[in-house]
Coordinates of C-alpha atoms and ligand atoms in Angstrom, one line a residue:
M116 CA 94.3 136.8 122.1
M117 CA 94.6 139.5 119.5
R118 CA 97.0 139.5 116.7
G119 CA 98.6 142.7 118.0
D120 CA 99.3 141.0 121.3
A121 CA 101.1 138.2 119.5
V122 CA 103.4 140.7 117.7
M123 CA 104.0 142.4 121.0
L124 CA 105.1 139.2 122.5
W125 CA 107.7 138.8 119.9
K126 CA 108.9 142.3 120.5
A127 CA 108.7 141.8 124.3
R128 CA 110.7 138.7 124.1
N129 CA 113.3 140.3 122.0
R130 CA 113.8 143.1 124.5
R131 CA 113.5 141.1 127.7
L132 CA 117.2 141.0 128.5
R133 CA 117.5 144.7 128.8
R134 CA 113.9 145.4 129.9
P135 CA 113.4 143.3 133.0
T136 CA 110.0 144.9 133.8
L137 CA 108.7 143.3 130.6
L138 CA 109.4 140.0 132.2
V139 CA 106.6 140.7 134.6
A140 CA 104.3 141.7 131.8
L141 CA 105.3 138.6 129.9
A142 CA 104.5 136.4 132.9
L143 CA 101.1 138.0 133.2
V144 CA 100.4 137.4 129.5
G145 CA 101.7 133.9 129.9
A146 CA 98.9 133.2 132.3
T147 CA 96.6 133.3 129.3
M148 CA 99.1 132.0 126.7
T149 CA 101.0 128.9 127.8
T150 CA 103.6 129.5 125.3
F151 CA 106.4 131.7 124.7
V152 CA 109.4 129.6 125.5
P153 CA 111.8 128.1 123.0
A154 CA 110.8 124.7 121.5
A155 CA 107.5 124.7 123.4
T156 CA 105.5 124.1 120.3
A157 CA 106.9 120.8 119.1
E158 CA 105.1 117.7 120.2
T159 CA 107.5 114.9 121.4
P160 CA 108.0 113.2 118.1
S161 CA 107.6 109.5 117.7
R162 CA 110.5 107.6 116.2
V163 CA 108.8 107.4 112.8
G164 CA 105.8 109.1 111.3
I165 CA 104.8 112.8 111.1
A166 CA 106.3 115.0 113.8
C167 CA 103.6 117.6 114.2
T168 CA 104.2 121.1 115.5
T169 CA 101.0 122.3 117.1
G170 CA 100.0 125.9 117.8
V171 CA 100.6 127.6 121.1
G172 CA 98.3 129.9 123.0
G173 CA 95.0 131.3 121.9
G174 CA 92.9 128.3 122.6
V175 CA 92.2 125.0 121.0
T176 CA 90.7 126.4 117.8
T177 CA 92.9 129.4 117.4
P178 CA 96.5 128.1 117.2
I179 CA 99.4 130.5 117.0
F180 CA 102.7 129.6 115.3
N181 CA 105.9 131.6 115.7
L182 CA 108.2 131.1 112.8
T183 CA 111.7 132.6 112.5
T184 CA 113.7 132.7 109.3
K185 CA 117.2 131.4 110.0
T186 CA 120.3 130.2 108.1
G187 CA 122.1 127.0 108.7
Y188 CA 123.6 123.9 107.2
I189 CA 122.3 120.4 106.4
S190 CA 124.2 117.2 105.7
L191 CA 124.0 115.5 102.4
P192 CA 124.7 111.8 101.6
D193 CA 127.9 112.4 99.7
G194 CA 129.5 114.0 102.7
N195 CA 128.9 117.6 101.6
T196 CA 126.9 120.1 103.5
A197 CA 124.6 122.7 102.0
F198 CA 124.0 126.2 103.2
M199 CA 120.3 126.7 103.7
W200 CA 117.6 129.1 104.7
G201 CA 114.7 127.9 106.8
Y202 CA 111.7 128.6 109.0
S203 CA 112.3 127.6 112.6
S204 CA 109.7 127.3 115.4
G205 CA 109.8 130.0 118.0
F206 CA 113.3 130.5 119.2
D207 CA 114.6 127.1 118.1
G208 CA 117.7 126.8 116.0
F209 CA 117.7 126.4 112.3
Q210 CA 115.9 123.4 110.9
H211 CA 115.2 122.0 107.4
P212 CA 112.5 121.8 106.3
G213 CA 110.2 124.1 108.3
P214 CA 108.1 122.7 111.1
V215 CA 105.1 120.5 110.1
L216 CA 102.2 122.8 111.1
C217 CA 99.2 120.7 112.2
V218 CA 95.8 122.3 112.6
N219 CA 92.2 121.4 112.3
S220 CA 89.8 122.5 109.6
G221 CA 88.0 125.7 110.7
D222 CA 90.7 126.8 113.1
T223 CA 91.6 130.4 113.0
V224 CA 95.4 130.0 112.4
T225 CA 97.9 132.7 113.2
V226 CA 101.4 132.5 111.9
I227 CA 103.8 135.2 113.2
L228 CA 106.9 135.4 111.0
R229 CA 110.0 137.0 112.3
N230 CA 112.6 137.5 109.6
T231 CA 116.3 137.5 110.6
L232 CA 117.5 137.3 107.0
T233 CA 119.2 140.2 105.2
E234 CA 116.3 140.5 102.7
A235 CA 112.6 140.7 103.1
A236 CA 110.8 137.3 103.3
S237 CA 107.3 136.1 103.6
I238 CA 105.0 133.1 103.7
V239 CA 102.2 132.1 101.3
F240 CA 99.7 129.4 102.1
P241 CA 98.6 127.9 98.8
G242 CA 95.1 126.4 99.1
Q243 CA 94.0 128.7 101.9
T244 CA 91.7 131.6 101.2
N245 CA 91.2 135.0 102.7
V246 CA 94.7 135.1 104.2
L247 CA 95.2 138.3 106.2
A248 CA 98.6 140.0 106.8
D249 CA 98.7 142.2 109.8
G250 CA 94.9 142.2 109.8
I251 CA 94.3 143.3 106.2
P252 CA 93.9 141.0 103.1
A253 CA 97.4 139.7 102.1
Q254 CA 98.2 140.8 98.6
P255 CA 101.1 141.0 96.1
Q256 CA 103.6 143.8 96.7
L257 CA 104.3 146.0 93.7
T258 CA 106.9 148.6 92.9
G259 CA 105.7 152.0 91.8
A260 CA 106.2 150.8 88.2
G261 CA 103.9 147.8 88.9
A262 CA 106.5 145.1 89.1
I263 CA 105.8 142.4 91.7
T264 CA 108.4 142.3 94.5
S265 CA 106.6 139.7 96.6
L266 CA 103.5 137.5 96.2
T267 CA 102.4 138.5 99.7
N268 CA 103.2 141.0 102.5
P269 CA 106.7 140.3 103.7
A270 CA 108.5 140.8 107.0
A271 CA 111.3 143.3 106.6
A272 CA 114.9 142.2 106.7
G273 CA 116.8 142.2 109.9
G274 CA 114.1 141.4 112.4
G275 CA 110.9 142.5 110.8
T276 CA 107.7 140.8 111.7
V277 CA 104.4 140.1 109.9
T278 CA 101.4 138.3 111.2
Y279 CA 99.4 136.1 108.8
S280 CA 96.0 134.6 109.8
F281 CA 93.4 132.5 108.0
V282 CA 90.7 130.1 108.7
A283 CA 92.0 126.6 107.9
G284 CA 90.1 125.3 104.9
D285 CA 89.4 121.8 103.6
P286 CA 91.2 119.1 105.5
G287 CA 94.2 117.8 103.6
T288 CA 97.9 118.4 102.9
Y289 CA 99.4 121.7 101.9
L290 CA 102.7 123.4 101.4
Y291 CA 103.6 126.7 102.9
E292 CA 106.5 128.6 101.4
S293 CA 108.1 132.0 100.8
G294 CA 106.2 134.2 98.4
T295 CA 109.2 136.6 98.1
N296 CA 111.8 135.8 95.4
P297 CA 110.5 132.2 95.5
E298 CA 113.0 131.1 92.8
K299 CA 115.7 131.9 95.4
Q300 CA 114.0 131.7 98.8
V301 CA 112.0 128.5 98.3
R302 CA 115.0 126.9 96.7
M303 CA 117.1 127.9 99.7
G304 CA 114.7 126.1 102.0
L305 CA 111.9 128.5 103.0
F306 CA 109.1 125.9 102.9
G307 CA 107.3 123.4 105.0
A308 CA 104.1 121.3 105.3
L309 CA 100.8 122.3 106.6
I310 CA 98.4 119.5 107.6
V311 CA 94.8 120.3 108.1
R312 CA 92.8 117.6 109.8
P313 CA 89.0 117.3 109.9
S314 CA 87.5 119.0 112.9
V315 CA 84.6 116.5 113.1
V316 CA 84.0 112.9 112.2
P317 CA 82.7 112.9 108.6
A318 CA 79.0 112.1 108.1
G319 CA 78.7 108.3 107.9
G320 CA 82.0 107.9 109.8
A321 CA 82.5 104.9 112.1
V322 CA 81.0 105.1 115.6
G323 CA 83.7 105.8 118.1
S324 CA 86.2 107.0 115.6
A325 CA 88.1 110.3 115.9
A326 CA 88.1 113.1 113.4
S327 CA 91.9 112.9 113.2
E328 CA 91.6 109.3 111.7
Y329 CA 90.2 110.7 108.5
A330 CA 92.2 112.2 105.6
N331 CA 89.4 114.6 104.7
N332 CA 85.7 115.1 105.1
R333 CA 84.7 111.7 103.6
A334 CA 83.9 108.7 105.7
D335 CA 85.8 106.5 103.3
S336 CA 89.1 108.4 104.0
R337 CA 89.7 106.7 107.4
F338 CA 93.3 105.6 108.2
N339 CA 95.4 104.5 111.1
P340 CA 97.1 107.6 112.6
A341 CA 99.9 105.4 113.8
E342 CA 100.7 104.7 110.1
E343 CA 100.7 108.2 108.7
F344 CA 103.7 109.5 106.9
M345 CA 105.0 112.5 105.0
V346 CA 107.0 112.5 101.8
L347 CA 108.1 116.1 101.2
L348 CA 110.2 116.1 98.0
S349 CA 112.7 118.9 97.3
E350 CA 115.9 119.6 95.4
I351 CA 119.1 121.6 95.7
D352 CA 121.5 123.2 93.3
P353 CA 124.7 123.5 95.3
Y354 CA 126.0 126.4 93.2
Q355 CA 122.9 128.5 94.0
H356 CA 123.4 127.8 97.7
Q357 CA 127.1 128.6 97.5
A358 CA 126.3 131.9 95.7
V359 CA 123.8 132.9 98.3
E360 CA 126.2 132.0 101.2
N361 CA 128.9 134.1 99.6
N362 CA 126.4 136.9 98.9
K363 CA 127.0 136.6 95.1
S364 CA 124.4 136.7 92.4
F365 CA 123.3 133.5 90.7
N366 CA 122.1 133.1 87.1
L367 CA 118.9 131.1 87.2
N368 CA 119.5 130.1 83.6
N369 CA 122.2 127.9 85.1
Y370 CA 119.9 126.3 87.7
H371 CA 120.6 122.6 87.8
P372 CA 119.8 120.5 90.9
R373 CA 122.3 118.0 92.0
Y374 CA 120.6 116.8 95.2
W375 CA 117.1 115.5 95.8
L376 CA 115.7 115.0 99.2
I377 CA 112.8 113.5 101.2
N378 CA 111.7 115.5 104.3
G379 CA 115.0 117.4 104.0
R380 CA 117.2 114.3 104.0
G381 CA 118.8 112.0 101.4
F382 CA 119.0 108.2 101.7
P383 CA 120.3 106.6 103.8
D384 CA 119.7 109.4 106.3
S385 CA 116.1 109.4 105.2
I386 CA 115.4 106.1 107.0
A387 CA 116.9 107.3 110.3
D388 CA 114.6 108.2 113.1
N389 CA 112.9 111.5 113.6
G390 CA 115.3 113.7 115.6
A391 CA 118.3 111.5 114.9
S392 CA 121.2 112.9 116.9
W393 CA 123.7 113.1 113.9
L394 CA 121.2 115.2 111.9
P395 CA 120.6 118.0 114.3
T396 CA 119.1 120.4 111.7
Q397 CA 117.2 117.7 109.7
P398 CA 114.6 116.5 112.2
Y399 CA 112.3 114.5 109.9
G400 CA 112.8 110.9 109.0
A401 CA 111.0 109.3 106.1
L402 CA 110.8 105.6 107.1
A403 CA 107.2 104.3 106.7
Q404 CA 106.5 101.6 109.3
V405 CA 103.3 99.7 108.9
G406 CA 101.8 96.5 110.1
E407 CA 100.4 93.9 107.8
F408 CA 96.8 94.9 106.9
N409 CA 94.5 92.3 108.4
R410 CA 91.5 91.9 106.0
A411 CA 89.8 89.6 108.6
D412 CA 89.8 92.3 111.2
P413 CA 87.2 95.0 110.6
A414 CA 88.9 97.3 113.1
D415 CA 92.2 97.3 111.1
Q416 CA 92.7 100.6 109.2
P417 CA 95.1 101.3 106.4
G418 CA 98.1 103.6 106.4
M419 CA 98.4 107.0 104.7
A420 CA 101.2 108.9 103.0
R421 CA 101.1 112.6 102.4
Y422 CA 103.2 113.5 99.3
L423 CA 104.3 117.1 98.7
N424 CA 106.6 118.4 95.9
V425 CA 108.3 121.8 96.5
G426 CA 110.7 121.3 93.7
T427 CA 110.7 122.4 90.0
E428 CA 110.0 119.1 88.3
D429 CA 107.7 116.1 88.5
Y430 CA 108.7 113.5 90.9
P431 CA 107.3 110.1 90.1
F432 CA 107.3 108.2 93.4
H433 CA 106.4 104.6 94.2
P434 CA 106.7 102.1 97.0
H435 CA 107.7 98.8 95.3
G436 CA 105.0 96.3 94.7
N437 CA 102.2 98.3 96.3
N438 CA 99.4 100.4 94.8
G439 CA 98.0 103.2 96.8
L440 CA 94.5 104.8 96.8
V441 CA 94.7 108.4 95.8
V442 CA 92.0 110.1 97.9
A443 CA 93.0 113.8 97.6
R444 CA 95.1 116.2 95.6
D445 CA 96.2 119.7 96.6
G446 CA 94.1 119.5 99.8
R447 CA 90.9 118.6 98.0
A448 CA 89.1 115.3 98.3
L449 CA 88.7 113.5 95.0
E450 CA 84.9 113.5 94.7
G451 CA 82.3 114.6 92.2
P452 CA 79.8 117.4 92.5
T453 CA 77.3 115.2 94.4
G454 CA 80.0 113.6 96.5
E455 CA 80.6 110.6 94.3
D456 CA 83.9 108.9 95.1
L457 CA 86.6 109.7 92.5
S458 CA 89.5 108.2 94.4
F459 CA 91.7 105.9 92.2
E460 CA 94.3 103.2 92.6
K461 CA 97.8 104.1 91.3
F462 CA 101.2 102.5 91.5
A463 CA 103.8 105.3 90.7
I464 CA 102.3 108.7 91.4
N465 CA 103.6 111.7 89.5
I466 CA 103.7 114.6 91.9
G467 CA 104.0 117.8 90.1
P468 CA 105.7 120.9 91.4
G469 CA 103.7 122.5 94.1
Q470 CA 101.2 119.6 94.2
T471 CA 100.2 117.5 97.2
W472 CA 98.7 114.0 97.0
D473 CA 97.1 112.1 99.8
V474 CA 97.4 108.3 99.3
I475 CA 95.9 105.6 101.5
F476 CA 97.5 102.2 101.3
K477 CA 97.2 98.7 102.7
W478 CA 100.0 96.1 102.7
Y479 CA 98.4 92.6 102.3
D480 CA 100.3 89.4 102.9
A481 CA 98.6 88.2 99.7
E482 CA 99.9 84.7 99.5
S483 CA 100.6 84.1 103.2
Y484 CA 103.8 82.4 102.4
S485 CA 105.5 80.8 105.5
P486 CA 107.9 77.9 106.2
S487 CA 104.8 75.6 106.0
N488 CA 103.5 77.3 102.8
P489 CA 106.8 77.9 101.0
V490 CA 107.3 80.2 98.1
P491 CA 107.0 78.2 94.8
V492 CA 110.6 78.8 93.8
T493 CA 113.9 77.5 95.0
V494 CA 115.4 80.0 97.4
P495 CA 119.1 80.2 96.6
Q496 CA 121.5 79.0 99.3
L497 CA 122.6 81.8 101.6
A498 CA 126.1 81.5 100.2
N499 CA 124.7 82.5 96.8
E500 CA 122.7 85.4 98.0
S501 CA 123.8 89.1 98.3
I502 CA 122.7 89.9 101.7
G503 CA 121.7 93.4 102.9
V504 CA 121.8 94.5 106.5
F505 CA 118.1 94.5 106.7
Y506 CA 117.6 90.9 105.7
S507 CA 116.2 88.5 108.3
G508 CA 117.8 85.4 106.8
S509 CA 114.3 84.2 105.7
P510 CA 111.9 85.2 102.9
Y511 CA 109.0 84.8 105.3
L512 CA 107.4 87.6 107.3
G513 CA 108.1 87.2 111.0
T514 CA 110.7 84.5 110.6
K515 CA 114.4 85.0 111.3
E516 CA 117.1 82.5 110.3
T517 CA 120.7 82.3 111.0
L518 CA 122.9 84.3 108.7
P519 CA 126.3 83.3 107.5
P520 CA 129.2 84.1 109.9
G521 CA 130.3 87.7 109.7
I522 CA 127.0 89.0 108.3
Q523 CA 125.6 91.8 110.4
S524 CA 121.8 92.2 110.3
V525 CA 119.7 95.0 111.9
N526 CA 116.6 93.0 111.3
Q527 CA 114.6 92.8 114.5
C528 CA 111.7 90.4 114.1
G529 CA 111.6 89.1 110.5
E530 CA 110.1 92.4 109.2
Y531 CA 110.3 93.3 105.6
Y532 CA 111.9 96.5 104.1
I533 CA 110.5 97.6 100.8
I534 CA 112.1 100.3 98.8
S535 CA 110.1 103.4 98.1
H536 CA 111.7 106.0 95.8
N537 CA 111.5 108.7 93.2
H538 CA 111.5 106.8 90.0
A539 CA 113.2 109.6 88.0
L540 CA 116.4 107.5 88.3
F541 CA 118.7 110.4 87.3
Q542 CA 117.6 112.0 90.6
I543 CA 118.6 109.0 92.7
T544 CA 121.9 110.6 93.4
S545 CA 123.7 113.1 95.5
W546 CA 125.8 114.9 92.9
G547 CA 127.0 111.6 91.5
T548 CA 126.9 109.4 94.5
N549 CA 124.5 106.9 93.2
M550 CA 121.6 105.2 95.0
T551 CA 121.3 108.0 97.5
G552 CA 118.8 110.9 97.6
P553 CA 115.0 110.5 97.4
I554 CA 114.8 106.9 98.5
T555 CA 113.3 105.5 101.7
Y556 CA 111.9 102.2 102.9
M557 CA 108.4 101.0 103.8
R558 CA 109.0 98.7 106.8
I559 CA 106.4 95.9 107.2
D560 CA 106.1 94.5 110.6
P561 CA 104.7 91.0 111.2
P562 CA 101.3 90.7 112.8
T563 CA 101.2 91.2 116.5
P564 CA 102.3 89.8 118.8
N565 CA 105.8 90.0 117.5
N566 CA 109.2 90.8 118.8
C567 CA 109.6 94.0 117.0
G568 CA 109.7 96.0 120.2
Ligands
CU206 CU1 111.2 101.5 91.8

């Protein structure tokens, strides 16, 4: 599949209603490219965890992504909506943030951008090298006077296309975002995550393990793919979005975010499932759900969180009571020149603008408290407790007890919910609605078998 063919497919699709003969051509091409139907690219997302969009057509190691710039609205925790720009997959409707593009290291990745906005837009892939745009090296665009108009080759306004391609580099976590007027377009929502997985099991990796179980090319980066999560942190200045919606200028000296989001949602929406019906344009949840890490079981693997910051300030993020092992930053494994392990334990991690951090974590039931091994404090009587809807009625993992009459609980099986949040507390808000925004939970399920369903 040549790049030119892919562009032709866009154009063919766009014309198909009035050019029925092209349908035949499209069907023929379709025989070699199983693709070009709306929403064909998204994997059926699981309820929690990373909802990957995989490439279409072109073969296993040559994924093709079709991204379209769109406008739309998202819901915010204070009841407001925000006008946004976004990248959508294929012919899907607007979504925020853009699709999570999942590829393997060494893949030849093609991203065809179709731009429906009223100004030129583009995509840069920080951390990837030798990116091509329409077959030639992508490069900054200059005016005749030498001023930069775009950090890379854009797609023209009103339906222009541009085809980017690159060979996916080191396995790890990356952002992709607009390189055109980024102080406007990235703020408006033209960004997403790119996850590059190892293509082979690292040297020294476990027999029988899969390459996708490793965060990077180190054997000690293994994790449990069922416990892999994304924490994509962003911010919104509603006045900037209002100005763009009304086609007015915005003075960036007045830039002042009022909303901060995880995976495009603010708490409590952040803990809703992937694809929650009441958030039709915000498909990605941020609840982390893990099982107790069993130190006695050599087959048990830890969880992993991929942190990304597409905002303008540091976001110090932490799950309460739990260190993580930082194994990579900006898509590069933390190792020395001869491969020595430079990973490190950290509680709050300070993700800078544009950075990504890959963090492996294990939740131990350190003291194994239970009704027969009670906590060494006096638990207040229920009448003296302030009870949240996630409480099981018991301090013990896997135990449920009767709650007072009238108390509603959504606890399923005595699982724990541990808050994880941006610790810049002035950002824990949605324009003044406190304790919303960049907060989520880590849910700890009791050891199996359990009744968590
Ligand atoms: Cu905290």
